[in-house]
Amino acid sequence: MTSQLVDTEVAELAERAVGGDQRAIGRMISLVENGGSQVRQVAAVLPAPDRPARVIGLTGSPGVGKSTTTTALVSGYRKEGQRVAVLAVDPSSPFTGGAILGDRVRMQEHATDPDVFIRSMSSRGHLGGLAAATPQVVRVLESCGFDVILIETVGVGQAEVEIAGLADTTLVLLAPGMGDGIQAVKAGILEVADVFVINKSDRDGADATYRDIRSMMALITRDPNEWRQPIVKTIAHRGEGIADVIAAVDKHRDWLAEHGELERRRRDRAKAEVTAIVLGVLAKRFAVTEDIAARVAEGEIDPYGAAEDVLSR
Amino acid sequence: MTSQLVDTEVAELAERAVGGDQRAIGRMISLVENGGSQVRQVAAVLPAPDRPARVIGLTGSPGVGKSTTTTALVSGYRKEGQRVAVLAVDPSSPFTGGAILGDRVRMQEHATDPDVFIRSMSSRGHLGGLAAATPQVVRVLESCGFDVILIETVGVGQAEVEIAGLADTTLVLLAPGMGDGIQAVKAGILEVADVFVINKSDRDGADATYRDIRSMMALITRDPNEWRQPIVKTIAHRGEGIADVIAAVDKHRDWLAEHGELERRRRDRAKAEVTAIVLGVLAKRFAVTEDIAARVAEGEIDPYGAAEDVLSR
C-alpha cells in the first residue's frame, strides 16, 4: 500500500466504526460518498475483515415489494444471529444519506437493533458514481464486521443491473400483474439474476409470472454447467417463503465457492471499482469544452473529430 | 470537418436513407450502433438537416403505458402530416435492432406507413454506450428529414434519465396505482420532466397521482422564471388527451426557443455525445488488468492506489 499521511480523526473514526458504533459507520460511509480527499484515508485505515461478508443484491421494478422483502430478509438473518447491513441504492435520486420518505420508515422495526445498519445512497457527488461508491461502502461495512450486506436497487436500467451484479448473489424480484411480464423480465435482468423471487405470490397471475420467467430462461442458451436460477415464491409482508430465499442464497454461495466463482465475482467488483475511479479522474482531465460542444451542435465538426481534439490535449 | 476517405457504399447508403428508404435508414443506424470504423464515415457523409427535428423523450416505469402512448403520439403527429421516427431504447437488453417481442408488434398500425420509422436500441457494442449512440442515431434521423423523433426509454435509472434528458422536451409518464407513488415520482425524474403525463387517468387513484406530482414539485425550489411543468391526463389506448400532450410539447418548445434553451439543450446533447466517445476510447486505453483487480480484491492495494497505477501507464 502506498504510504500516506493518515488523519488521526479518520483513524479514530474507523476504530469506533469497527467497534460497532453506528454513527461512526455512517460517517465513514459519508466520507466515501463525498469522494473527497479523505476517501483514500478511509481505504488506508480500514482493517481487513475477519471474514468476507455475503453480499446480496436485490433488484426489481418499483412496486414489486423490494423494501418489504428486504425487511423480511433482515428479520430472517437476524434470527440466525447475523449482523446485517442494508444499502438502499437509488441512482435517480439527488438525495443522499436517506431516502426521501421511504426505506427508513418502512424498516423501522429494525431501526433500534444495533446489529442492523440501514443506509440510503444516491449517485451525486461521488467521483465515478455509484459503481465506484458501492464497492467502497461494501468494503467499509465488511471491515465493520457485518455478516450480510444487502444492496437494494430500483432495477430496470443499466446502472442498477451493474450494481446488482456486483453482489455475490443477486435476487431479482418480480410480482404478478406488474404491467407486462415481458417488459419486467428483461434479458439484462435475467442475466444478472442468481435467484428469482416472485413476491406477492398469493395474487392472481403468479403462475403466469412463473411461466414467463421459465420461457425467458429457455430463450437464453445456457451452459449445462452453469448455475440454474431457482424461482422462489414469497409473500414478504407475512414472511412467507423468506426462509426459502435464504436457503437459495446459501445454495448459490456454495455453488460459487465450489466453482471458483466467488473469487471471480470479487475480482470483477474490484475491477469495476477501480475502472470507475479511473474514468472519474479521466472525465475531469478530458472534459469536453462548451466551445467544442457548440461546434458539434452547429455541425461544424463531427463528434468523432471533436473527440480526437479532446483526446489530443 | 477533417478530411477523410469516404466509402462510396456508405455515401450511396446515405443518399438512399435521406431519400426515405427505410431499409437504408436502418442500415445507417446499424453502422452507428455497431460503432465500427464506418461510424465516422456516416458522420461525414450525412447532410445537414433542412431544419432541426423536434426530439421528444418519453420515459416512465414498466406498465405505465409507454408503448401505447408512443403509438398514440405517432398517430397524432401523422395527422398533422409530420414524419415520425421512434427510438425504443432499452439499456438493460442485450438485444439490438429490435425488442424481443414488444414494441414492433404493438406498433403494427404504423408498420406499413413509409413516413414512420421504428427502431429498438440496446447498449451493447457501442463505444461509449447509449449515451453516445443515441445522439448519433438522432443525427441520422434528423438528416433523413424526420420532423419528430420520439425516444422512448424505460425510465427509472440514471442512464434512462440521462437519455431522456437529451431530448428537447421530455415527457414523464405515470399511471395511477403503479406501486408507491413516491417511488415512481423520484426526484431525478422530476428534474428531467418537462411535461408530466398521467396515463390510464380513468383509473382509481389518478387524482392521488396528480397530488403526488404537485407535492413533489413543491419540494423542489424553483426559479419563478423556470418552465413550470404541466400535468396532462391521458387514456392513451383511446387516444384521449394526446392532442393536449402535443400542445404541451409545442408550448414547451416555444418556451425553449424564447429562452435560448433550445440551443443549450442541443449543446448539452453534443457534449454528452463527445464525452461518451472520449470516455469509450479512454476506458480501452486505461483498462484495469485482471492482475490489478485481483490485488485489490485481495486487499493488497487499495482501489485508489490501483487507479493511480493504471493512470500512470
mmCIF file of C-alpha atoms in Angstrom, chain A residues 55-59 89 131 134-135 138 151-153 155 157-172 188-194 252 256 261-262 264-272:
data_model
loop_
_atom_site.group_PDB
_atom_site.id
_atom_site.type_symbol
_atom_site.label_atom_id
_atom_site.label_comp_id
_atom_site.label_asym_id
_atom_site.label_seq_id
_atom_site.Cartn_x
_atom_site.Cartn_y
_atom_site.Cartn_z
ATOM 1 C CA VAL A 55 -23.075 -9.529 -0.380
ATOM 2 C CA ILE A 56 -26.614 -9.913 -1.667
ATOM 3 C CA GLY A 57 -28.072 -7.754 -4.412
ATOM 4 C CA LEU A 58 -31.802 -7.232 -4.576
ATOM 5 C CA THR A 59 -33.416 -5.596 -7.543
ATOM 6 C CA VAL A 89 -29.213 2.476 -3.724
ATOM 7 C CA ALA A 131 -20.346 1.948 -9.465
ATOM 8 C CA THR A 134 -20.959 0.976 -3.775
ATOM 9 C CA PRO A 135 -17.972 -1.425 -3.603
ATOM 10 C CA VAL A 138 -19.329 -2.574 0.959
ATOM 11 C CA ILE A 151 -27.803 -3.970 -1.627
ATOM 12 C CA GLU A 152 -31.261 -2.932 -2.735
ATOM 13 C CA THR A 153 -31.622 -1.123 -6.077
ATOM 14 C CA GLY A 155 -33.705 -2.323 -11.017
ATOM 15 C CA GLY A 157 -31.702 0.342 -16.001
ATOM 16 C CA GLN A 158 -28.132 -0.431 -16.808
ATOM 17 C CA ALA A 159 -26.666 1.196 -13.698
ATOM 18 C CA GLU A 160 -28.872 -0.818 -11.361
ATOM 19 C CA VAL A 161 -28.173 -4.036 -13.201
ATOM 20 C CA GLU A 162 -24.477 -3.312 -12.867
ATOM 21 C CA ILE A 163 -24.751 -2.522 -9.177
ATOM 22 C CA ALA A 164 -26.838 -5.619 -8.517
ATOM 23 C CA GLY A 165 -24.275 -7.575 -10.498
ATOM 24 C CA LEU A 166 -21.574 -6.525 -8.036
ATOM 25 C CA ALA A 167 -23.095 -8.789 -5.385
ATOM 26 C CA ASP A 168 -22.134 -12.395 -4.716
ATOM 27 C CA THR A 169 -25.756 -13.375 -5.192
ATOM 28 C CA THR A 170 -28.355 -11.259 -6.936
ATOM 29 C CA LEU A 171 -32.056 -11.648 -6.255
ATOM 30 C CA VAL A 172 -34.417 -10.394 -8.932
ATOM 31 C CA GLY A 188 -30.430 -7.955 -18.922
ATOM 32 C CA ILE A 189 -32.111 -8.649 -15.610
ATOM 33 C CA LEU A 190 -32.285 -12.336 -16.475
ATOM 34 C CA GLU A 191 -28.553 -12.395 -16.993
ATOM 35 C CA VAL A 192 -27.838 -10.782 -13.667
ATOM 36 C CA ALA A 193 -30.301 -12.914 -11.665
ATOM 37 C CA ASP A 194 -28.989 -15.732 -9.498
ATOM 38 C CA HIS A 252 -25.864 -20.370 -4.638
ATOM 39 C CA LEU A 256 -19.962 -20.143 -6.285
ATOM 40 C CA GLU A 261 -16.785 -18.018 -8.901
ATOM 41 C CA LEU A 262 -16.717 -16.281 -5.543
ATOM 42 C CA ARG A 264 -14.080 -14.144 -9.774
ATOM 43 C CA ARG A 265 -17.038 -12.039 -8.659
ATOM 44 C CA ARG A 266 -14.935 -10.259 -6.084
ATOM 45 C CA ARG A 267 -12.277 -9.609 -8.700
ATOM 46 C CA ASP A 268 -14.959 -8.241 -11.038
ATOM 47 C CA ARG A 269 -16.201 -5.997 -8.250
ATOM 48 C CA ALA A 270 -12.685 -4.674 -7.649
ATOM 49 C CA LYS A 271 -12.243 -4.140 -11.383
ATOM 50 C CA ALA A 272 -15.488 -2.174 -11.645
#
